Amino acid sequence: MPINSFTDYPMSWKPDRDALKRPLYLSLALLLEYDITNGFLAPGTKLPPQRELADFLDVNFTTITRAYKVCELKGLIYAVTGSGTFVSPNAARSITISKDKISSECIDLGFVASFEQTNPIVAVAAKRVMEKSYLEQLFDYNDPTGKPHHKIAGLNWMSAFGIQADIENMAIVSGAQNALAITLLALFEPGNRIAVDIYTYANFIEISKMFRIKLVPIPGDEYGMLPNELENQCLQLDVHGVFLMPSCSNPTSVMIPENRKKELAAIIRKHNLILIEDDIHAFLTAGIIENYGQPMFQLLPEQTVYICSTSKSICSGLRVAYIVFCDAFKEKIIKAIFNINVKTSSLDAEIITELILSGKANAIVEEKRQLAQSANHLFTEFFPRPLHTGHPLSFYRWIPISDNVNASRMESYFLNKGIRVFHSDRFLSGASTKDNFLRIALASTNSMEELQRGLKILKENLGKNTDV
Amino acid sequence: MPINSFTDYPMSWKPDRDALKRPLYLSLALLLEYDITNGFLAPGTKLPPQRELADFLDVNFTTITRAYKVCELKGLIYAVTGSGTFVSPNAARSITISKDKISSECIDLGFVASFEQTNPIVAVAAKRVMEKSYLEQLFDYNDPTGKPHHKIAGLNWMSAFGIQADIENMAIVSGAQNALAITLLALFEPGNRIAVDIYTYANFIEISKMFRIKLVPIPGDEYGMLPNELENQCLQLDVHGVFLMPSCSNPTSVMIPENRKKELAAIIRKHNLILIEDDIHAFLTAGIIENYGQPMFQLLPEQTVYICSTSKSICSGLRVAYIVFCDAFKEKIIKAIFNINVKTSSLDAEIITELILSGKANAIVEEKRQLAQSANHLFTEFFPRPLHTGHPLSFYRWIPISDNVNASRMESYFLNKGIRVFHSDRFLSGASTKDNFLRIALASTNSMEELQRGLKILKENLGKNTDV
DNA sequence: GCATTTGTTCCTTTACATTTG
DNA sequence: TCAAATGTAAAGGAACAAATG
């Protein structure tokens, strides 16, 4: 029975006792989900402590634990022992980022495309593929993990980034996101934990939610995730994996230097984590950036799933990525590939292969690099101060902002001004922070002129958007 | 403390008490998984009852419940209230079916391909696509759910099967299996139950396991799933969905007649299930088979996810399927598409579209139908008696066998004889049965002559494979 | 620095439903 | 027909761990 009085300290959430049906915990979880998705409980709201709410509802406190857990696995709330339970920053909305649904008058500085101006080169390669004597063999079920010459071309391509692997330890999949889905399905289970940067790839956050995998946010500095912070979490929690983009993290554009990679690798090895290394930006880094060494896969080949997509470097529409793994992961990953994809289109893989073998892929990369350089140069003209560290050729920039309205309103405000930008809350893997940033995509406009117009709008309206 | 004596009635599984660590249930689940995957516990073995094992290990019986549940969600075991807990038929091996890993001397009557002899027509269409003025636009991130003209062609294609839908209620995905993965991820949660035929599509069983979705086997007859059996299960359990292939079930080749569809639809409506309708064989049925009416989607548009792959009908290597859904499912499905695929290759979709709009897709279908007719005709020459009912143009046949050795040994036996066939155990959604069948693929050989050789080997060796 | 607050984990208790004989 | 066997589901209890003040 209730023993406290709640009149003096009203609880942030008072579910209707009479609305509860058996099973109590599910009924309660549904009520909570309803109130969050309908905006009655704003992001960041502290929910009543388990024992207090249990007292109020006259149930055992572990019933509240269960109800809260259902919502936590859906990503609606998060809990911190000692502090309380809070509504997630992105609880009420999907943060999935895609090219869909944006008005044509709007300049897109949100979604990160890949300087699509290079696609005429792809068209030429596609036409050359049509002359192949074995063209028809690209249209059947054979070679579900990739034809041997596709795989060899992939290994060849990745060797420039420092990857040494055998044809037996790789497969062709349909893009980096597809590779992440496959990896999570193959090697993780619902309830497993993966360590990530505090700000990380939004679609990785979303797919983790969908697979009921918990993310453990690890603080970082200008050189990336902090090894001792990772170690702390591993000592406290049962962490199964870690997700990193060492060549150029998304969204922060942080590049992890070699010594930091080694420190992180030591922790990852010590705690036997599975490292998911998304190296989609390798082509902007390996052989380009001074002192760049090698992917972390080479440091931890037995514990790493290395993902190398060609979407950003070669062609975004063909959906081809390479996934590299050790023998221990092989069977599980290939099974997941069969169950999610059956196979990746051999035609798409053939065109990518043609581009690689003919050297045109390198020409594309060179052109994209120059476009990236120009775009970054343009960006620094608008935002000259050293607002950030990060990769000099990044396809996006990460800027701190003083505006402190909520993320949705911020994004809407800029949409109304004619540009789409993404607020840092979209990329939050855990609790809200005081800091606010914007991620500005540089690779998605049709021209530098359009990018310039977009950046102008951004600069003119930054800082004007502050609540009380 | 233990109160019974176990010497007289030895338990089928006696885990080592001292090997248990805390948490007990996880430790126990791991032991069980190890003993099953390493063959110490054969498929079909009855495990000790929860209370008996609890007594033996001196723990509470719900601790056993939890340990068993972990293994059940992994598909290793299944439990029947009142009867006991049993090792699953396919616990120790992956039943995922793919084109991978088969020696080249072997005639493949296992994996169901799609009479790949029609692929030269696809090659011609691919070349024509290269002449399109908008070719380059097929290589970017745009239109992640499909370009409008791709979708319109898809609706056009499906209209021949009786589908009426709006362009807003469909998307292009990368094949039927991909569509199933997307549907399960979008609309179901771990622990949910989906009703299926006792024998069902093996890769659906596998992906359900991976997503921790429980399958509820429903008995059927020559006209498909029995409505009253479905109703019974819905009354007893919380069933969330049902998976059907009404045009031609895999592996049984059963075609559901119109009145049965209506009866099933009534139950599905009454219990508000989500129907997953895999209509990959529509092209062999709609407009071909007498008295064929329409897909179940048209009976239950608000509750059905309709999946129409072009892999079997047009081209297997291009990985294009259409997925049709109501408004209520739309947001979730599109989010799942973004998180698993980002998008499907627009080039692949364009080639399929070209084939459809030029009428060549119909020519391919006509050729495949004729090949299917020849193959079925050949089959009946070898197996003349009415061994089965089922679709007359099916790409595979389902035959009862008297041989009663276990599934793996049976398949190995035939592999040694030079043909690959699949035993019915691969397709079991639940408990083992006394009956044994083989699924014989007719659409995977390079020629009718090769099929004939394969069927000859099959016939010569059937029935010779019986233990004791 | 330690008591308090708060969340986590897992085992136990209780009630119940189905199958079998 | 009904009791026994067997599995299922939810909620309670107890011990623990982290963060707070």
PDB file of N, CA, C and O in Angstrom, chain B residues 248-286:
ATOM      1  N   CYS B 248       1.238 -20.953 -54.400  1.00  0.00           N
ATOM      2  CA  CYS B 248       1.969 -22.219 -54.490  1.00  0.00           C
ATOM      3  C   CYS B 248       2.903 -22.285 -53.290  1.00  0.00           C
ATOM      4  O   CYS B 248       3.954 -21.663 -53.275  1.00  0.00           O
ATOM      5  N   SER B 249       2.475 -23.025 -52.287  1.00  0.00           N
ATOM      6  CA  SER B 249       3.243 -23.078 -51.041  1.00  0.00           C
ATOM      7  C   SER B 249       4.581 -23.767 -51.266  1.00  0.00           C
ATOM      8  O   SER B 249       4.690 -24.691 -52.058  1.00  0.00           O
ATOM      9  N   ASN B 250       5.556 -23.315 -50.553  1.00  0.00           N
ATOM     10  CA  ASN B 250       6.875 -23.927 -50.545  1.00  0.00           C
ATOM     11  C   ASN B 250       7.023 -24.611 -49.193  1.00  0.00           C
ATOM     12  O   ASN B 250       6.802 -23.960 -48.177  1.00  0.00           O
ATOM     13  N   PRO B 251       7.323 -25.867 -49.129  1.00  0.00           N
ATOM     14  CA  PRO B 251       7.802 -26.790 -50.164  1.00  0.00           C
ATOM     15  C   PRO B 251       6.710 -27.705 -50.740  1.00  0.00           C
ATOM     16  O   PRO B 251       7.025 -28.533 -51.590  1.00  0.00           O
ATOM     17  N   THR B 252       5.483 -27.595 -50.280  1.00  0.00           N
ATOM     18  CA  THR B 252       4.496 -28.643 -50.589  1.00  0.00           C
ATOM     19  C   THR B 252       3.835 -28.472 -51.952  1.00  0.00           C
ATOM     20  O   THR B 252       3.148 -29.367 -52.411  1.00  0.00           O
ATOM     21  N   SER B 253       3.977 -27.323 -52.565  1.00  0.00           N
ATOM     22  CA  SER B 253       3.358 -26.957 -53.833  1.00  0.00           C
ATOM     23  C   SER B 253       1.831 -26.942 -53.738  1.00  0.00           C
ATOM     24  O   SER B 253       1.140 -26.991 -54.747  1.00  0.00           O
ATOM     25  N   VAL B 254       1.319 -26.832 -52.512  1.00  0.00           N
ATOM     26  CA  VAL B 254      -0.130 -26.705 -52.319  1.00  0.00           C
ATOM     27  C   VAL B 254      -0.594 -25.321 -52.777  1.00  0.00           C
ATOM     28  O   VAL B 254       0.062 -24.319 -52.508  1.00  0.00           O
ATOM     29  N   MET B 255      -1.712 -25.293 -53.486  1.00  0.00           N
ATOM     30  CA  MET B 255      -2.317 -24.040 -53.923  1.00  0.00           C
ATOM     31  C   MET B 255      -3.623 -23.878 -53.156  1.00  0.00           C
ATOM     32  O   MET B 255      -4.438 -24.803 -53.121  1.00  0.00           O
ATOM     33  N   ILE B 256      -3.818 -22.748 -52.520  1.00  0.00           N
ATOM     34  CA  ILE B 256      -5.019 -22.577 -51.697  1.00  0.00           C
ATOM     35  C   ILE B 256      -6.174 -22.120 -52.582  1.00  0.00           C
ATOM     36  O   ILE B 256      -6.069 -21.081 -53.240  1.00  0.00           O
ATOM     37  N   PRO B 257      -7.268 -22.875 -52.615  1.00  0.00           N
ATOM     38  CA  PRO B 257      -8.410 -22.450 -53.434  1.00  0.00           C
ATOM     39  C   PRO B 257      -9.163 -21.267 -52.797  1.00  0.00           C
ATOM     40  O   PRO B 257      -8.971 -20.953 -51.623  1.00  0.00           O
ATOM     41  N   GLU B 258     -10.026 -20.664 -53.599  1.00  0.00           N
ATOM     42  CA  GLU B 258     -10.662 -19.411 -53.179  1.00  0.00           C
ATOM     43  C   GLU B 258     -11.470 -19.539 -51.893  1.00  0.00           C
ATOM     44  O   GLU B 258     -11.395 -18.675 -51.023  1.00  0.00           O
ATOM     45  N   ASN B 259     -12.247 -20.609 -51.770  1.00  0.00           N
ATOM     46  CA  ASN B 259     -13.087 -20.687 -50.571  1.00  0.00           C
ATOM     47  C   ASN B 259     -12.236 -20.867 -49.312  1.00  0.00           C
ATOM     48  O   ASN B 259     -12.533 -20.291 -48.268  1.00  0.00           O
ATOM     49  N   ARG B 260     -11.155 -21.607 -49.433  1.00  0.00           N
ATOM     50  CA  ARG B 260     -10.236 -21.742 -48.292  1.00  0.00           C
ATOM     51  C   ARG B 260      -9.593 -20.406 -47.950  1.00  0.00           C
ATOM     52  O   ARG B 260      -9.430 -20.052 -46.783  1.00  0.00           O
ATOM     53  N   LYS B 261      -9.228 -19.651 -48.972  1.00  0.00           N
ATOM     54  CA  LYS B 261      -8.666 -18.313 -48.713  1.00  0.00           C
ATOM     55  C   LYS B 261      -9.644 -17.469 -47.904  1.00  0.00           C
ATOM     56  O   LYS B 261      -9.253 -16.777 -46.962  1.00  0.00           O
ATOM     57  N   LYS B 262     -10.920 -17.556 -48.292  1.00  0.00           N
ATOM     58  CA  LYS B 262     -11.923 -16.739 -47.587  1.00  0.00           C
ATOM     59  C   LYS B 262     -12.101 -17.194 -46.147  1.00  0.00           C
ATOM     60  O   LYS B 262     -12.226 -16.370 -45.240  1.00  0.00           O
ATOM     61  N   GLU B 263     -12.086 -18.500 -45.957  1.00  0.00           N
ATOM     62  CA  GLU B 263     -12.216 -19.011 -44.588  1.00  0.00           C
ATOM     63  C   GLU B 263     -11.022 -18.571 -43.731  1.00  0.00           C
ATOM     64  O   GLU B 263     -11.187 -18.146 -42.585  1.00  0.00           O
ATOM     65  N   LEU B 264      -9.841 -18.689 -44.318  1.00  0.00           N
ATOM     66  CA  LEU B 264      -8.649 -18.265 -43.576  1.00  0.00           C
ATOM     67  C   LEU B 264      -8.694 -16.760 -43.300  1.00  0.00           C
ATOM     68  O   LEU B 264      -8.363 -16.305 -42.201  1.00  0.00           O
ATOM     69  N   ALA B 265      -9.123 -16.017 -44.313  1.00  0.00           N
ATOM     70  CA  ALA B 265      -9.184 -14.559 -44.149  1.00  0.00           C
ATOM     71  C   ALA B 265     -10.116 -14.189 -43.004  1.00  0.00           C
ATOM     72  O   ALA B 265      -9.843 -13.249 -42.233  1.00  0.00           O
ATOM     73  N   ALA B 266     -11.202 -14.932 -42.872  1.00  0.00           N
ATOM     74  CA  ALA B 266     -12.152 -14.626 -41.797  1.00  0.00           C
ATOM     75  C   ALA B 266     -11.485 -14.789 -40.427  1.00  0.00           C
ATOM     76  O   ALA B 266     -11.657 -13.953 -39.531  1.00  0.00           O
ATOM     77  N   ILE B 267     -10.718 -15.859 -40.289  1.00  0.00           N
ATOM     78  CA  ILE B 267     -10.027 -16.077 -39.006  1.00  0.00           C
ATOM     79  C   ILE B 267      -8.957 -15.005 -38.789  1.00  0.00           C
ATOM     80  O   ILE B 267      -8.810 -14.460 -37.693  1.00  0.00           O
ATOM     81  N   ILE B 268      -8.224 -14.714 -39.844  1.00  0.00           N
ATOM     82  CA  ILE B 268      -7.156 -13.718 -39.726  1.00  0.00           C
ATOM     83  C   ILE B 268      -7.734 -12.355 -39.338  1.00  0.00           C
ATOM     84  O   ILE B 268      -7.191 -11.647 -38.499  1.00  0.00           O
ATOM     85  N   ARG B 269      -8.882 -12.040 -39.934  1.00  0.00           N
ATOM     86  CA  ARG B 269      -9.539 -10.774 -39.605  1.00  0.00           C
ATOM     87  C   ARG B 269     -10.017 -10.779 -38.167  1.00  0.00           C
ATOM     88  O   ARG B 269      -9.771  -9.854 -37.412  1.00  0.00           O
ATOM     89  N   LYS B 270     -10.664 -11.885 -37.804  1.00  0.00           N
ATOM     90  CA  LYS B 270     -11.243 -11.982 -36.459  1.00  0.00           C
ATOM     91  C   LYS B 270     -10.171 -11.805 -35.381  1.00  0.00           C
ATOM     92  O   LYS B 270     -10.395 -11.135 -34.379  1.00  0.00           O
ATOM     93  N   HIS B 271      -8.997 -12.391 -35.616  1.00  0.00           N
ATOM     94  CA  HIS B 271      -7.951 -12.334 -34.592  1.00  0.00           C
ATOM     95  C   HIS B 271      -6.930 -11.242 -34.875  1.00  0.00           C
ATOM     96  O   HIS B 271      -5.895 -11.177 -34.217  1.00  0.00           O
ATOM     97  N   ASN B 272      -7.233 -10.445 -35.857  1.00  0.00           N
ATOM     98  CA  ASN B 272      -6.406  -9.282 -36.155  1.00  0.00           C
ATOM     99  C   ASN B 272      -4.931  -9.628 -36.353  1.00  0.00           C
ATOM    100  O   ASN B 272      -4.036  -8.963 -35.834  1.00  0.00           O
ATOM    101  N   LEU B 273      -4.697 -10.713 -37.088  1.00  0.00           N
ATOM    102  CA  LEU B 273      -3.318 -11.115 -37.386  1.00  0.00           C
ATOM    103  C   LEU B 273      -2.762 -10.267 -38.529  1.00  0.00           C
ATOM    104  O   LEU B 273      -3.512  -9.730 -39.343  1.00  0.00           O
ATOM    105  N   ILE B 274      -1.449 -10.187 -38.591  1.00  0.00           N
ATOM    106  CA  ILE B 274      -0.797  -9.615 -39.765  1.00  0.00           C
ATOM    107  C   ILE B 274      -0.514 -10.771 -40.726  1.00  0.00           C
ATOM    108  O   ILE B 274       0.160 -11.743 -40.353  1.00  0.00           O
ATOM    109  N   LEU B 275      -1.035 -10.663 -41.923  1.00  0.00           N
ATOM    110  CA  LEU B 275      -0.786 -11.710 -42.920  1.00  0.00           C
ATOM    111  C   LEU B 275       0.427 -11.323 -43.769  1.00  0.00           C
ATOM    112  O   LEU B 275       0.465 -10.242 -44.361  1.00  0.00           O
ATOM    113  N   ILE B 276       1.404 -12.197 -43.798  1.00  0.00           N
ATOM    114  CA  ILE B 276       2.536 -12.031 -44.712  1.00  0.00           C
ATOM    115  C   ILE B 276       2.271 -12.948 -45.889  1.00  0.00           C
ATOM    116  O   ILE B 276       2.308 -14.173 -45.750  1.00  0.00           O
ATOM    117  N   GLU B 277       1.958 -12.371 -47.028  1.00  0.00           N
ATOM    118  CA  GLU B 277       1.611 -13.163 -48.209  1.00  0.00           C
ATOM    119  C   GLU B 277       2.762 -13.116 -49.208  1.00  0.00           C
ATOM    120  O   GLU B 277       3.027 -12.079 -49.823  1.00  0.00           O
ATOM    121  N   ASP B 278       3.444 -14.228 -49.314  1.00  0.00           N
ATOM    122  CA  ASP B 278       4.563 -14.321 -50.256  1.00  0.00           C
ATOM    123  C   ASP B 278       3.998 -14.885 -51.560  1.00  0.00           C
ATOM    124  O   ASP B 278       3.707 -16.070 -51.649  1.00  0.00           O
ATOM    125  N   ASP B 279       3.880 -14.013 -52.541  1.00  0.00           N
ATOM    126  CA  ASP B 279       3.207 -14.431 -53.785  1.00  0.00           C
ATOM    127  C   ASP B 279       4.209 -14.565 -54.928  1.00  0.00           C
ATOM    128  O   ASP B 279       3.935 -14.184 -56.069  1.00  0.00           O
ATOM    129  N   ILE B 280       5.350 -15.148 -54.607  1.00  0.00           N
ATOM    130  CA  ILE B 280       6.412 -15.258 -55.607  1.00  0.00           C
ATOM    131  C   ILE B 280       5.982 -16.114 -56.795  1.00  0.00           C
ATOM    132  O   ILE B 280       6.512 -15.964 -57.894  1.00  0.00           O
ATOM    133  N   HIS B 281       4.987 -17.000 -56.584  1.00  0.00           N
ATOM    134  CA  HIS B 281       4.564 -17.876 -57.672  1.00  0.00           C
ATOM    135  C   HIS B 281       3.311 -17.401 -58.379  1.00  0.00           C
ATOM    136  O   HIS B 281       2.709 -18.156 -59.146  1.00  0.00           O
ATOM    137  N   ALA B 282       2.908 -16.157 -58.130  1.00  0.00           N
ATOM    138  CA  ALA B 282       1.691 -15.624 -58.762  1.00  0.00           C
ATOM    139  C   ALA B 282       1.720 -15.825 -60.275  1.00  0.00           C
ATOM    140  O   ALA B 282       0.708 -16.167 -60.886  1.00  0.00           O
ATOM    141  N   PHE B 283       2.883 -15.659 -60.866  1.00  0.00           N
ATOM    142  CA  PHE B 283       2.984 -15.716 -62.338  1.00  0.00           C
ATOM    143  C   PHE B 283       2.694 -17.108 -62.888  1.00  0.00           C
ATOM    144  O   PHE B 283       2.463 -17.257 -64.090  1.00  0.00           O
ATOM    145  N   LEU B 284       2.747 -18.118 -62.005  1.00  0.00           N
ATOM    146  CA  LEU B 284       2.431 -19.481 -62.457  1.00  0.00           C
ATOM    147  C   LEU B 284       0.961 -19.803 -62.249  1.00  0.00           C
ATOM    148  O   LEU B 284       0.502 -20.875 -62.618  1.00  0.00           O
ATOM    149  N   THR B 285       0.252 -18.876 -61.626  1.00  0.00           N
ATOM    150  CA  THR B 285      -1.077 -19.212 -61.124  1.00  0.00           C
ATOM    151  C   THR B 285      -2.155 -18.275 -61.658  1.00  0.00           C
ATOM    152  O   THR B 285      -3.113 -18.717 -62.300  1.00  0.00           O
ATOM    153  N   ALA B 286      -1.978 -16.977 -61.422  1.00  0.00           N
ATOM    154  CA  ALA B 286      -3.013 -16.018 -61.829  1.00  0.00           C
ATOM    155  C   ALA B 286      -3.147 -16.017 -63.352  1.00  0.00           C
ATOM    156  O   ALA B 286      -2.166 -15.828 -64.075  1.00  0.00           O
TER     157      ALA B 286
END
